[in-house]
């Protein structure tokens, strides 16, 4: 099935916003790991001995940026798009779990305790997850008529 049936908001989101969001993750993990740590765990300190974790995360974010930029531009196969978005949806669920556990561990689950970084990071993950879930479920796609016209 062709992606020509994909609603334009999804196309814009997947071609432009998704890769840019992933590139920000690349920046944080490679160039500003202290900022990455403190954005979700303000009382924590970056430990340079754990740089390998940030490089692994940054490498994954780079792969995601490339895939999310390339697939919508080079594939017109809707199944390929859905497979990519389903895989990223699983990653989003893991990201949301990480945010939840970071907030829980610090006793900051109540929204009144959230920092602007918490709101930005958590909000971004929630939006990414919702858009991907809606896409995978086919929400917003026009239904195709299966009835034939009589000649």
PDB file of C-alpha atoms in Angstrom:
ATOM      1  CA  UNK A   1       0.000   0.000   0.000  1.00  0.00           C
ATOM      2  CA  UNK A   2       1.288   3.459  -0.877  1.00  0.00           C
ATOM      3  CA  UNK A   3       2.029   6.215   1.594  1.00  0.00           C
ATOM      4  CA  UNK A   4       0.025   8.581  -0.600  1.00  0.00           C
ATOM      5  CA  UNK A   5      -2.891   7.809   1.722  1.00  0.00           C
ATOM      6  CA  UNK A   6      -0.975   8.974   4.817  1.00  0.00           C
ATOM      7  CA  UNK A   7      -2.559  12.116   6.298  1.00  0.00           C
ATOM      8  CA  UNK A   8      -0.279  15.144   5.899  1.00  0.00           C
ATOM      9  CA  UNK A   9       0.174  15.841   9.638  1.00  0.00           C
ATOM     10  CA  UNK A  10       1.848  12.426   9.977  1.00  0.00           C
ATOM     11  CA  UNK A  11       4.025  13.054   6.922  1.00  0.00           C
ATOM     12  CA  UNK A  12       5.201  16.418   8.304  1.00  0.00           C
ATOM     13  CA  UNK A  13       5.784  14.968  11.758  1.00  0.00           C
ATOM     14  CA  UNK A  14       7.767  11.967  10.536  1.00  0.00           C
ATOM     15  CA  UNK A  15       9.800  13.825   7.888  1.00  0.00           C
ATOM     16  CA  UNK A  16      10.740  16.869   9.936  1.00  0.00           C
ATOM     17  CA  UNK A  17       9.935  16.865  13.652  1.00  0.00           C
ATOM     18  CA  UNK A  18      10.958  13.287  14.421  1.00  0.00           C
ATOM     19  CA  UNK A  19      14.503  13.588  12.987  1.00  0.00           C
ATOM     20  CA  UNK A  20      15.067  16.967  14.665  1.00  0.00           C
ATOM     21  CA  UNK A  21      13.980  15.599  18.026  1.00  0.00           C
ATOM     22  CA  UNK A  22      16.384  12.675  17.649  1.00  0.00           C
ATOM     23  CA  UNK A  23      19.213  15.045  16.661  1.00  0.00           C
ATOM     24  CA  UNK A  24      18.670  16.934  19.904  1.00  0.00           C
ATOM     25  CA  UNK A  25      19.199  13.611  21.702  1.00  0.00           C
ATOM     26  CA  UNK A  26      22.454  13.181  19.757  1.00  0.00           C
ATOM     27  CA  UNK A  27      23.604  16.621  20.895  1.00  0.00           C
ATOM     28  CA  UNK A  28      22.715  15.989  24.545  1.00  0.00           C
ATOM     29  CA  UNK A  29      24.424  12.609  24.727  1.00  0.00           C
ATOM     30  CA  UNK A  30      27.633  13.527  22.898  1.00  0.00           C
ATOM     31  CA  UNK A  31      28.128  17.236  23.604  1.00  0.00           C
ATOM     32  CA  UNK A  32      26.185  17.972  26.789  1.00  0.00           C
ATOM     33  CA  UNK A  33      25.852  14.817  28.929  1.00  0.00           C
ATOM     34  CA  UNK A  34      25.697  16.855  32.147  1.00  0.00           C
ATOM     35  CA  UNK A  35      22.666  18.646  30.734  1.00  0.00           C
ATOM     36  CA  UNK A  36      21.143  15.278  29.788  1.00  0.00           C
ATOM     37  CA  UNK A  37      21.570  14.003  33.348  1.00  0.00           C
ATOM     38  CA  UNK A  38      20.327  17.099  35.110  1.00  0.00           C
ATOM     39  CA  UNK A  39      17.336  17.591  32.833  1.00  0.00           C
ATOM     40  CA  UNK A  40      15.573  14.568  34.343  1.00  0.00           C
ATOM     41  CA  UNK A  41      17.560  14.130  37.552  1.00  0.00           C
ATOM     42  CA  UNK A  42      18.403  17.641  38.800  1.00  0.00           C
ATOM     43  CA  UNK A  43      20.111  16.373  41.947  1.00  0.00           C
ATOM     44  CA  UNK A  44      22.369  14.012  40.011  1.00  0.00           C
ATOM     45  CA  UNK A  45      25.878  14.648  38.787  1.00  0.00           C
ATOM     46  CA  UNK A  46      27.303  13.449  35.502  1.00  0.00           C
ATOM     47  CA  UNK A  47      29.929  10.746  36.041  1.00  0.00           C
ATOM     48  CA  UNK A  48      32.533  10.741  33.228  1.00  0.00           C
ATOM     49  CA  UNK A  49      33.232   7.076  34.037  1.00  0.00           C
ATOM     50  CA  UNK A  50      29.829   6.320  32.537  1.00  0.00           C
ATOM     51  CA  UNK A  51      30.482   8.110  29.252  1.00  0.00           C
ATOM     52  CA  UNK A  52      29.993   4.837  27.373  1.00  0.00           C
ATOM     53  CA  UNK A  53      26.285   4.914  28.282  1.00  0.00           C
ATOM     54  CA  UNK A  54      25.926   8.379  26.793  1.00  0.00           C
ATOM     55  CA  UNK A  55      27.817   7.429  23.649  1.00  0.00           C
ATOM     56  CA  UNK A  56      25.608   4.363  23.208  1.00  0.00           C
ATOM     57  CA  UNK A  57      22.484   6.479  23.684  1.00  0.00           C
ATOM     58  CA  UNK A  58      23.847   9.150  21.366  1.00  0.00           C
ATOM     59  CA  UNK A  59      24.651   6.546  18.720  1.00  0.00           C
ATOM     60  CA  UNK A  60      21.145   5.140  18.945  1.00  0.00           C
ATOM     61  CA  UNK A  61      19.677   8.641  18.696  1.00  0.00           C
ATOM     62  CA  UNK A  62      21.821   9.243  15.597  1.00  0.00           C
ATOM     63  CA  UNK A  63      20.561   6.024  14.005  1.00  0.00           C
ATOM     64  CA  UNK A  64      16.989   7.052  14.804  1.00  0.00           C
ATOM     65  CA  UNK A  65      17.574  10.514  13.315  1.00  0.00           C
ATOM     66  CA  UNK A  66      18.901   8.997  10.089  1.00  0.00           C
ATOM     67  CA  UNK A  67      16.149   6.389   9.826  1.00  0.00           C
ATOM     68  CA  UNK A  68      13.361   8.850  10.584  1.00  0.00           C
ATOM     69  CA  UNK A  69      14.760  11.309   8.058  1.00  0.00           C
ATOM     70  CA  UNK A  70      15.424   8.737   5.316  1.00  0.00           C
ATOM     71  CA  UNK A  71      12.523   6.261   5.407  1.00  0.00           C
ATOM     72  CA  UNK A  72       9.734   8.813   4.810  1.00  0.00           C
ATOM     73  CA  UNK A  73      11.729  10.332   1.953  1.00  0.00           C
ATOM     74  CA  UNK A  74      12.869   7.165   0.191  1.00  0.00           C
ATOM     75  CA  UNK A  75      10.130   4.607   0.768  1.00  0.00           C
ATOM     76  CA  UNK A  76       6.583   4.819  -0.511  1.00  0.00           C
ATOM     77  CA  UNK A  77       5.665   1.522   1.147  1.00  0.00           C
ATOM     78  CA  UNK A  78       3.231   2.118   3.996  1.00  0.00           C
ATOM     79  CA  UNK A  79       4.210  -1.206   5.599  1.00  0.00           C
ATOM     80  CA  UNK A  80       7.816  -0.006   5.913  1.00  0.00           C
ATOM     81  CA  UNK A  81       6.630   3.206   7.556  1.00  0.00           C
ATOM     82  CA  UNK A  82       4.441   1.265   9.979  1.00  0.00           C
ATOM     83  CA  UNK A  83       7.241  -1.153  10.909  1.00  0.00           C
ATOM     84  CA  UNK A  84       9.590   1.764  11.655  1.00  0.00           C
ATOM     85  CA  UNK A  85       6.991   3.628  13.700  1.00  0.00           C
ATOM     86  CA  UNK A  86       6.038   0.494  15.648  1.00  0.00           C
ATOM     87  CA  UNK A  87       9.692  -0.122  16.533  1.00  0.00           C
ATOM     88  CA  UNK A  88      10.095   3.503  17.617  1.00  0.00           C
ATOM     89  CA  UNK A  89       6.862   3.251  19.612  1.00  0.00           C
ATOM     90  CA  UNK A  90       8.466   0.489  21.676  1.00  0.00           C
ATOM     91  CA  UNK A  91      11.446   2.778  22.260  1.00  0.00           C
ATOM     92  CA  UNK A  92       9.083   5.591  23.273  1.00  0.00           C
ATOM     93  CA  UNK A  93       7.440   3.320  25.856  1.00  0.00           C
ATOM     94  CA  UNK A  94      10.898   2.590  27.287  1.00  0.00           C
ATOM     95  CA  UNK A  95      11.644   6.327  27.358  1.00  0.00           C
ATOM     96  CA  UNK A  96       8.398   7.071  29.189  1.00  0.00           C
ATOM     97  CA  UNK A  97       9.213   4.314  31.658  1.00  0.00           C
ATOM     98  CA  UNK A  98      12.622   5.878  32.243  1.00  0.00           C
ATOM     99  CA  UNK A  99      11.077   9.287  32.869  1.00  0.00           C
ATOM    100  CA  UNK A 100       8.560   7.800  35.294  1.00  0.00           C
ATOM    101  CA  UNK A 101      11.244   5.960  37.257  1.00  0.00           C
ATOM    102  CA  UNK A 102      13.523   9.015  37.348  1.00  0.00           C
ATOM    103  CA  UNK A 103      10.718  11.135  38.780  1.00  0.00           C
ATOM    104  CA  UNK A 104       9.625   8.394  41.188  1.00  0.00           C
ATOM    105  CA  UNK A 105      13.137   7.821  42.523  1.00  0.00           C
ATOM    106  CA  UNK A 106      13.475  11.518  43.274  1.00  0.00           C
ATOM    107  CA  UNK A 107      10.012  11.835  44.832  1.00  0.00           C
ATOM    108  CA  UNK A 108       8.865  14.146  42.044  1.00  0.00           C
ATOM    109  CA  UNK A 109       5.850  12.341  40.568  1.00  0.00           C
ATOM    110  CA  UNK A 110       3.408  15.130  41.441  1.00  0.00           C
ATOM    111  CA  UNK A 111       3.222  17.701  38.610  1.00  0.00           C
ATOM    112  CA  UNK A 112       3.760  20.567  41.061  1.00  0.00           C
ATOM    113  CA  UNK A 113       7.340  19.313  41.567  1.00  0.00           C
ATOM    114  CA  UNK A 114       8.229  19.138  37.868  1.00  0.00           C
ATOM    115  CA  UNK A 115      10.863  21.414  36.411  1.00  0.00           C
ATOM    116  CA  UNK A 116      10.591  22.964  32.965  1.00  0.00           C
ATOM    117  CA  UNK A 117      12.989  20.236  31.774  1.00  0.00           C
ATOM    118  CA  UNK A 118      10.657  17.568  33.162  1.00  0.00           C
ATOM    119  CA  UNK A 119       7.739  19.144  31.348  1.00  0.00           C
ATOM    120  CA  UNK A 120       9.689  19.531  28.114  1.00  0.00           C
ATOM    121  CA  UNK A 121      11.206  16.053  28.070  1.00  0.00           C
ATOM    122  CA  UNK A 122       8.106  14.299  29.350  1.00  0.00           C
ATOM    123  CA  UNK A 123       5.818  16.316  27.104  1.00  0.00           C
ATOM    124  CA  UNK A 124       7.949  15.556  24.063  1.00  0.00           C
ATOM    125  CA  UNK A 125       7.883  11.831  24.796  1.00  0.00           C
ATOM    126  CA  UNK A 126       4.124  11.885  25.360  1.00  0.00           C
ATOM    127  CA  UNK A 127       3.514  13.684  22.045  1.00  0.00           C
ATOM    128  CA  UNK A 128       5.892  11.367  20.144  1.00  0.00           C
ATOM    129  CA  UNK A 129       4.243   8.317  21.663  1.00  0.00           C
ATOM    130  CA  UNK A 130       0.689   9.469  20.971  1.00  0.00           C
ATOM    131  CA  UNK A 131       1.426  10.415  17.349  1.00  0.00           C
ATOM    132  CA  UNK A 132       3.183   7.096  16.703  1.00  0.00           C
ATOM    133  CA  UNK A 133       0.432   5.094  18.391  1.00  0.00           C
ATOM    134  CA  UNK A 134      -2.273   6.864  16.381  1.00  0.00           C
ATOM    135  CA  UNK A 135      -0.333   6.238  13.162  1.00  0.00           C
ATOM    136  CA  UNK A 136       0.240   2.549  13.892  1.00  0.00           C
ATOM    137  CA  UNK A 137      -3.458   2.162  14.727  1.00  0.00           C
ATOM    138  CA  UNK A 138      -4.412   3.898  11.467  1.00  0.00           C
ATOM    139  CA  UNK A 139      -6.236   6.790  13.116  1.00  0.00           C
ATOM    140  CA  UNK A 140      -6.969   9.582  10.638  1.00  0.00           C
ATOM    141  CA  UNK A 141      -6.613   7.409   7.557  1.00  0.00           C
ATOM    142  CA  UNK A 142      -9.553   7.443   5.172  1.00  0.00           C
ATOM    143  CA  UNK A 143     -11.356   4.141   4.965  1.00  0.00           C
ATOM    144  CA  UNK A 144     -11.359   2.553   1.553  1.00  0.00           C
ATOM    145  CA  UNK A 145     -14.668   1.567   0.038  1.00  0.00           C
ATOM    146  CA  UNK A 146     -14.895  -2.125  -0.812  1.00  0.00           C
ATOM    147  CA  UNK A 147     -18.197  -2.004  -2.666  1.00  0.00           C
ATOM    148  CA  UNK A 148     -18.153  -2.190  -6.436  1.00  0.00           C
ATOM    149  CA  UNK A 149     -20.338  -0.007  -8.596  1.00  0.00           C
ATOM    150  CA  UNK A 150     -22.693  -1.841 -10.907  1.00  0.00           C
ATOM    151  CA  UNK A 151     -22.050  -1.249 -14.593  1.00  0.00           C
TER     152      UNK A 151
END
